[in-house]
mmCIF file of C-alpha atoms and ligand atoms in Angstrom:
data_model
loop_
_atom_site.group_PDB
_atom_site.id
_atom_site.type_symbol
_atom_site.label_atom_id
_atom_site.label_comp_id
_atom_site.label_asym_id
_atom_site.label_seq_id
_atom_site.Cartn_x
_atom_site.Cartn_y
_atom_site.Cartn_z
ATOM 1 C CA UNK J 1 2.894 35.884 0.870
ATOM 2 C CA UNK J 2 3.157 33.489 -1.490
ATOM 3 C CA UNK J 3 1.385 34.156 -4.730
ATOM 4 C CA UNK J 4 2.938 32.316 -7.277
ATOM 5 C CA UNK J 5 5.392 28.603 -7.483
ATOM 6 C CA UNK J 6 7.295 27.895 -10.154
ATOM 7 C CA UNK J 7 8.838 24.361 -11.460
ATOM 8 C CA UNK J 8 11.807 23.283 -12.910
ATOM 9 C CA UNK J 9 10.798 20.075 -15.652
ATOM 10 C CA UNK J 10 13.043 17.600 -15.920
ATOM 11 C CA UNK J 11 14.609 15.946 -12.447
ATOM 12 C CA UNK J 12 11.800 18.041 -10.655
ATOM 13 C CA UNK J 13 8.322 16.909 -11.928
ATOM 14 C CA UNK J 14 9.842 14.760 -14.643
ATOM 15 C CA UNK J 15 11.779 11.381 -13.519
ATOM 16 C CA UNK J 16 13.758 11.453 -16.486
ATOM 17 C CA UNK J 17 15.770 8.461 -15.103
ATOM 18 C CA UNK J 18 13.084 6.508 -15.471
ATOM 19 C CA UNK J 19 11.245 7.811 -18.604
ATOM 20 C CA UNK J 20 14.508 7.528 -20.523
ATOM 21 C CA UNK J 21 15.253 3.859 -19.277
ATOM 22 C CA UNK J 22 12.036 3.333 -20.266
ATOM 23 C CA UNK J 23 11.838 4.364 -23.759
ATOM 24 C CA UNK J 24 15.198 3.128 -24.641
ATOM 25 C CA UNK J 25 14.483 -0.305 -23.594
ATOM 26 C CA UNK J 26 10.659 -0.249 -25.497
ATOM 27 C CA UNK J 27 12.806 1.241 -28.482
ATOM 28 C CA UNK J 28 14.773 -1.441 -28.525
ATOM 29 C CA UNK J 29 12.107 -3.641 -28.694
ATOM 30 C CA UNK J 30 9.758 -1.878 -31.352
ATOM 31 C CA UNK J 31 12.895 -1.692 -33.579
ATOM 32 C CA UNK J 32 14.475 -5.174 -32.730
ATOM 33 C CA UNK J 33 15.245 -5.534 -37.162
ATOM 34 C CA UNK J 34 17.769 -2.831 -36.928
ATOM 35 C CA UNK J 35 19.104 -3.352 -33.211
ATOM 36 C CA UNK J 36 18.849 -7.328 -32.476
ATOM 37 C CA UNK J 37 22.860 -7.657 -33.593
ATOM 38 C CA UNK J 38 23.481 -6.118 -30.150
ATOM 39 C CA UNK J 39 22.162 -7.175 -26.519
ATOM 40 C CA UNK J 40 19.369 -4.896 -25.599
ATOM 41 C CA UNK J 41 21.530 -4.004 -21.648
ATOM 42 C CA UNK J 42 24.526 -2.466 -23.913
ATOM 43 C CA UNK J 43 22.263 -0.130 -26.200
ATOM 44 C CA UNK J 44 20.568 0.758 -23.098
ATOM 45 C CA UNK J 45 23.343 1.420 -21.169
ATOM 46 C CA UNK J 46 25.393 3.176 -23.319
ATOM 47 C CA UNK J 47 22.067 5.188 -24.518
ATOM 48 C CA UNK J 48 22.353 6.804 -21.172
ATOM 49 C CA UNK J 49 25.915 7.075 -20.651
ATOM 50 C CA UNK J 50 26.494 9.147 -23.916
ATOM 51 C CA UNK J 51 23.496 11.262 -22.981
ATOM 52 C CA UNK J 52 24.980 12.990 -20.125
ATOM 53 C CA UNK J 53 21.924 13.072 -17.757
ATOM 54 C CA UNK J 54 20.247 14.785 -21.010
ATOM 55 C CA UNK J 55 22.723 17.147 -21.728
ATOM 56 C CA UNK J 56 24.409 15.475 -24.973
ATOM 57 C CA UNK J 57 21.478 16.522 -27.751
ATOM 58 C CA UNK J 58 20.355 13.054 -28.777
ATOM 59 C CA UNK J 59 21.973 13.305 -33.137
ATOM 60 C CA UNK J 60 24.956 13.417 -31.566
ATOM 61 C CA UNK J 61 23.374 10.191 -29.447
ATOM 62 C CA UNK J 62 22.955 9.064 -31.704
ATOM 63 C CA UNK J 63 25.440 9.449 -34.179
ATOM 64 C CA UNK J 64 27.631 7.788 -31.447
ATOM 65 C CA UNK J 65 25.157 4.864 -31.328
ATOM 66 C CA UNK J 66 24.842 3.413 -35.571
ATOM 67 C CA UNK J 67 28.945 4.115 -36.185
ATOM 68 C CA UNK J 68 29.774 2.362 -32.526
ATOM 69 C CA UNK J 69 26.941 -0.514 -33.089
ATOM 70 C CA UNK J 70 27.774 -0.941 -36.464
ATOM 71 C CA UNK J 71 24.027 -0.487 -37.019
ATOM 72 C CA UNK J 72 22.755 -0.721 -40.003
ATOM 73 C CA UNK J 73 19.266 -0.711 -42.194
ATOM 74 C CA UNK J 74 18.294 2.629 -39.787
ATOM 75 C CA UNK J 75 19.848 5.993 -39.729
ATOM 76 C CA UNK J 76 20.952 8.167 -36.765
ATOM 77 C CA UNK J 77 18.672 10.510 -38.642
ATOM 78 C CA UNK J 78 15.511 8.199 -38.001
ATOM 79 C CA UNK J 79 16.299 7.016 -34.570
ATOM 80 C CA UNK J 80 16.391 10.698 -33.660
ATOM 81 C CA UNK J 81 12.771 11.135 -35.194
ATOM 82 C CA UNK J 82 11.490 8.103 -33.677
ATOM 83 C CA UNK J 83 12.941 9.701 -29.838
ATOM 84 C CA UNK J 84 11.495 12.921 -30.975
ATOM 85 C CA UNK J 85 8.067 11.503 -31.333
ATOM 86 C CA UNK J 86 7.834 8.257 -29.207
ATOM 87 C CA UNK J 87 9.139 9.485 -25.782
ATOM 88 C CA UNK J 88 6.759 11.734 -24.618
ATOM 89 C CA UNK J 89 4.546 7.997 -24.424
ATOM 90 C CA UNK J 90 7.721 7.217 -21.691
ATOM 91 C CA UNK J 91 7.133 10.051 -19.373
ATOM 92 C CA UNK J 92 7.311 8.928 -16.034
ATOM 93 C CA UNK J 93 6.056 11.649 -13.182
ATOM 94 C CA UNK J 94 8.085 11.754 -9.196
ATOM 95 C CA UNK J 95 5.380 10.584 -7.200
ATOM 96 C CA UNK J 96 2.420 12.460 -5.724
ATOM 97 C CA UNK J 97 3.181 14.810 -8.557
ATOM 98 C CA UNK J 98 -1.074 15.627 -10.081
ATOM 99 C CA UNK J 99 -2.190 15.180 -5.842
ATOM 100 C CA UNK J 100 0.677 17.858 -5.478
ATOM 101 C CA UNK J 101 -0.140 20.243 -8.119
ATOM 102 C CA UNK J 102 -3.459 19.906 -7.642
ATOM 103 C CA UNK J 103 -3.611 21.086 -4.194
ATOM 104 C CA UNK J 104 -2.152 23.808 -5.041
ATOM 105 C CA UNK J 105 -4.265 25.317 -7.295
ATOM 106 C CA UNK J 106 -6.973 24.025 -4.447
ATOM 107 C CA UNK J 107 -4.865 27.075 -2.405
ATOM 108 C CA UNK J 108 -5.537 28.934 -4.919
ATOM 109 C CA UNK J 109 -0.783 29.334 -6.083
ATOM 110 C CA UNK J 110 -0.426 30.589 -9.589
ATOM 111 C CA UNK J 111 2.016 28.280 -11.167
ATOM 112 C CA UNK J 112 4.316 27.411 -13.878
ATOM 113 C CA UNK J 113 7.475 25.977 -15.344
ATOM 114 C CA UNK J 114 10.835 26.729 -16.432
ATOM 115 C CA UNK J 115 13.014 24.127 -18.285
ATOM 116 C CA UNK J 116 15.914 24.247 -20.532
ATOM 117 C CA UNK J 117 15.379 22.980 -23.738
ATOM 118 C CA UNK J 118 14.118 22.686 -27.127
ATOM 119 C CA UNK J 119 11.126 23.092 -28.256
ATOM 120 C CA UNK J 120 8.638 21.408 -28.878
ATOM 121 C CA UNK J 121 10.525 18.215 -27.111
ATOM 122 C CA UNK J 122 9.893 19.935 -24.115
ATOM 123 C CA UNK J 123 6.405 20.515 -24.721
ATOM 124 C CA UNK J 124 5.629 16.905 -25.906
ATOM 125 C CA UNK J 125 7.153 16.089 -22.753
ATOM 126 C CA UNK J 126 4.792 18.537 -20.514
ATOM 127 C CA UNK J 127 2.120 16.278 -22.186
ATOM 128 C CA UNK J 128 2.931 13.343 -21.855
ATOM 129 C CA UNK J 129 2.893 13.804 -17.717
ATOM 130 C CA UNK J 130 -0.775 15.400 -18.712
ATOM 131 C CA UNK J 131 -0.091 18.302 -16.427
ATOM 132 C CA UNK J 132 -0.164 21.324 -19.034
ATOM 133 C CA UNK J 133 -3.740 22.770 -17.578
ATOM 134 C CA UNK J 134 -2.118 23.499 -14.142
ATOM 135 C CA UNK J 135 0.214 25.433 -15.322
ATOM 136 C CA UNK J 136 -0.826 29.544 -15.368
ATOM 137 C CA UNK J 137 2.838 30.724 -17.717
ATOM 138 C CA UNK J 138 5.244 27.384 -19.261
ATOM 139 C CA UNK J 139 8.800 29.305 -21.217
ATOM 140 C CA UNK J 140 10.915 26.739 -22.425
ATOM 141 C CA UNK J 141 14.701 28.437 -23.295
ATOM 142 C CA UNK J 142 14.390 27.841 -26.733
ATOM 143 C CA UNK J 143 11.545 29.621 -27.716
ATOM 144 C CA UNK J 144 12.591 32.335 -24.962
ATOM 145 C CA UNK J 145 16.186 32.533 -26.145
ATOM 146 C CA UNK J 146 17.779 32.781 -22.683
ATOM 147 C CA UNK J 147 18.537 30.007 -20.200
ATOM 148 C CA UNK J 148 18.710 29.228 -16.348
ATOM 149 C CA UNK J 149 20.413 30.173 -14.431
ATOM 150 C CA UNK J 150 20.147 33.842 -15.731
ATOM 151 C CA UNK J 151 17.663 35.551 -14.725
ATOM 152 C CA UNK J 152 15.677 37.290 -17.447
ATOM 153 C CA UNK J 153 13.909 33.971 -17.887
ATOM 154 C CA UNK J 154 12.623 34.188 -13.936
ATOM 155 C CA UNK J 155 12.055 37.674 -14.045
ATOM 156 C CA UNK J 156 10.398 36.617 -17.395
ATOM 157 C CA UNK J 157 8.421 34.064 -16.236
ATOM 158 C CA UNK J 158 7.405 36.273 -12.829
ATOM 159 C CA UNK J 159 6.521 39.109 -15.241
ATOM 160 C CA UNK J 160 3.964 36.705 -17.063
ATOM 161 C CA UNK J 161 2.112 35.607 -13.871
ATOM 162 C CA UNK J 162 2.272 39.355 -13.586
ATOM 163 C CA UNK J 163 4.678 38.370 -9.486
ATOM 164 C CA UNK J 164 7.676 40.027 -7.798
ATOM 165 C CA UNK J 165 9.876 38.199 -6.499
ATOM 166 C CA UNK J 166 9.126 38.143 -2.778
ATOM 167 C CA UNK J 167 6.046 36.416 -4.401
ATOM 168 C CA UNK J 168 7.458 33.727 -6.035
ATOM 169 C CA UNK J 169 9.185 30.476 -5.448
ATOM 170 C CA UNK J 170 11.187 28.560 -7.740
ATOM 171 C CA UNK J 171 11.757 24.621 -7.046
ATOM 172 C CA UNK J 172 14.699 22.463 -8.946
ATOM 173 C CA UNK J 173 16.769 19.781 -8.644
ATOM 174 C CA UNK J 174 19.932 20.983 -10.218
ATOM 175 C CA UNK J 175 22.212 23.365 -7.197
ATOM 176 C CA UNK J 176 23.067 26.283 -9.978
ATOM 177 C CA UNK J 177 21.179 26.419 -13.165
ATOM 178 C CA UNK J 178 18.305 26.550 -10.727
ATOM 179 C CA UNK J 179 18.858 26.563 -7.630
ATOM 180 C CA UNK J 180 21.612 29.752 -7.695
ATOM 181 C CA UNK J 181 19.105 31.214 -11.046
ATOM 182 C CA UNK J 182 16.394 31.607 -9.145
ATOM 183 C CA UNK J 183 18.226 32.793 -5.732
ATOM 184 C CA UNK J 184 20.479 35.604 -8.123
ATOM 185 C CA UNK J 185 15.858 36.732 -9.369
ATOM 186 C CA UNK J 186 15.190 37.254 -6.047
ATOM 187 C CA UNK J 187 12.919 34.528 -6.136
ATOM 188 C CA UNK J 188 12.553 32.154 -2.528
ATOM 189 C CA UNK J 189 13.820 28.627 -3.709
ATOM 190 C CA UNK J 190 13.369 24.923 -2.869
ATOM 191 C CA UNK J 191 16.121 22.431 -4.050
ATOM 192 C CA UNK J 192 14.203 19.121 -4.800
ATOM 193 C CA UNK J 193 16.989 16.919 -3.285
ATOM 194 C CA UNK J 194 18.370 13.820 -5.204
ATOM 195 C CA UNK J 195 21.671 12.053 -5.836
ATOM 196 C CA UNK J 196 23.213 13.886 -8.524
ATOM 197 C CA UNK J 197 24.738 16.528 -5.753
ATOM 198 C CA UNK J 198 25.620 16.957 -2.477
ATOM 199 C CA UNK J 199 23.741 19.926 -1.671
ATOM 200 C CA UNK J 200 22.348 23.279 -1.747
ATOM 201 C CA UNK J 201 23.929 25.613 0.026
ATOM 202 C CA UNK J 202 21.399 28.113 -1.212
ATOM 203 C CA UNK J 203 18.058 27.107 -1.284
ATOM 204 C CA UNK J 204 15.799 28.086 1.340
ATOM 205 C CA UNK J 205 13.835 24.502 2.128
ATOM 206 C CA UNK J 206 14.539 21.137 0.953
ATOM 207 C CA UNK J 207 12.240 19.074 -0.132
ATOM 208 C CA UNK J 208 12.728 14.961 -1.161
ATOM 209 C CA UNK J 209 9.494 14.113 -1.833
ATOM 210 C CA UNK J 210 6.863 16.691 -4.018
ATOM 211 C CA UNK J 211 4.147 15.477 -1.156
ATOM 212 C CA UNK J 212 5.884 18.289 0.556
ATOM 213 C CA UNK J 213 5.465 21.222 -1.452
ATOM 214 C CA UNK J 214 2.779 22.725 0.235
ATOM 215 C CA UNK J 215 3.689 22.046 3.883
ATOM 216 C CA UNK J 216 6.898 23.818 3.024
ATOM 217 C CA UNK J 217 5.257 26.665 1.260
ATOM 218 C CA UNK J 218 2.210 27.454 3.722
ATOM 219 C CA UNK J 219 5.581 27.433 6.740
ATOM 220 C CA UNK J 220 7.416 30.301 4.330
ATOM 221 C CA UNK J 221 3.699 32.352 4.592
ATOM 222 C CA UNK J 222 3.951 31.341 8.042
ATOM 223 C CA UNK J 223 6.856 33.182 8.969
HETATM 224 MG MG1 MG A 1 16.800 19.485 -13.425
#
């Protein structure tokens, strides 16, 4: 019987590609005084390229942008601070996010998030989506000093929720970090399909949209 549903954040609840696009576009307009010599599309495209789907932290991204585009009057540190403070205002949810969370809460599931990333940046993104109150446990790797796919972070989350692996489902977009990791902790898994990977062999179920999740959980419980 599933009692707890745990989620990855980036690419699963937060539409990170849309969020980054929106943020960088607005940052360019806001800081136009220092960036106007760069064509806007070039600034956005280069940021996205250097960011490498979030795998490169933004200190490195802004250092490269400042040097490549010869940005003057604004240091990479100031650009990074702007990112850290402003990104939360551009957090774009995947469709049906709050509807899905409301439905799971109404059905009595405990909810959790396990995200690899920095704190307080990830915490601000959760607030940017305005979903904190839905969750009974939130684990951010920098705080926990352990990260997915390490089994320990999944086990720690289940301990905090007071549930066993047999009672827990993990939902994420990364076949290795999320799905193989959670399987290692003996959890059931749902892969949120996306264009970055062709398959997640180990997943117990696959969804394309968040609204499909309540039905998949009901199906797990009927087996
Ligand atoms: Mg992810």
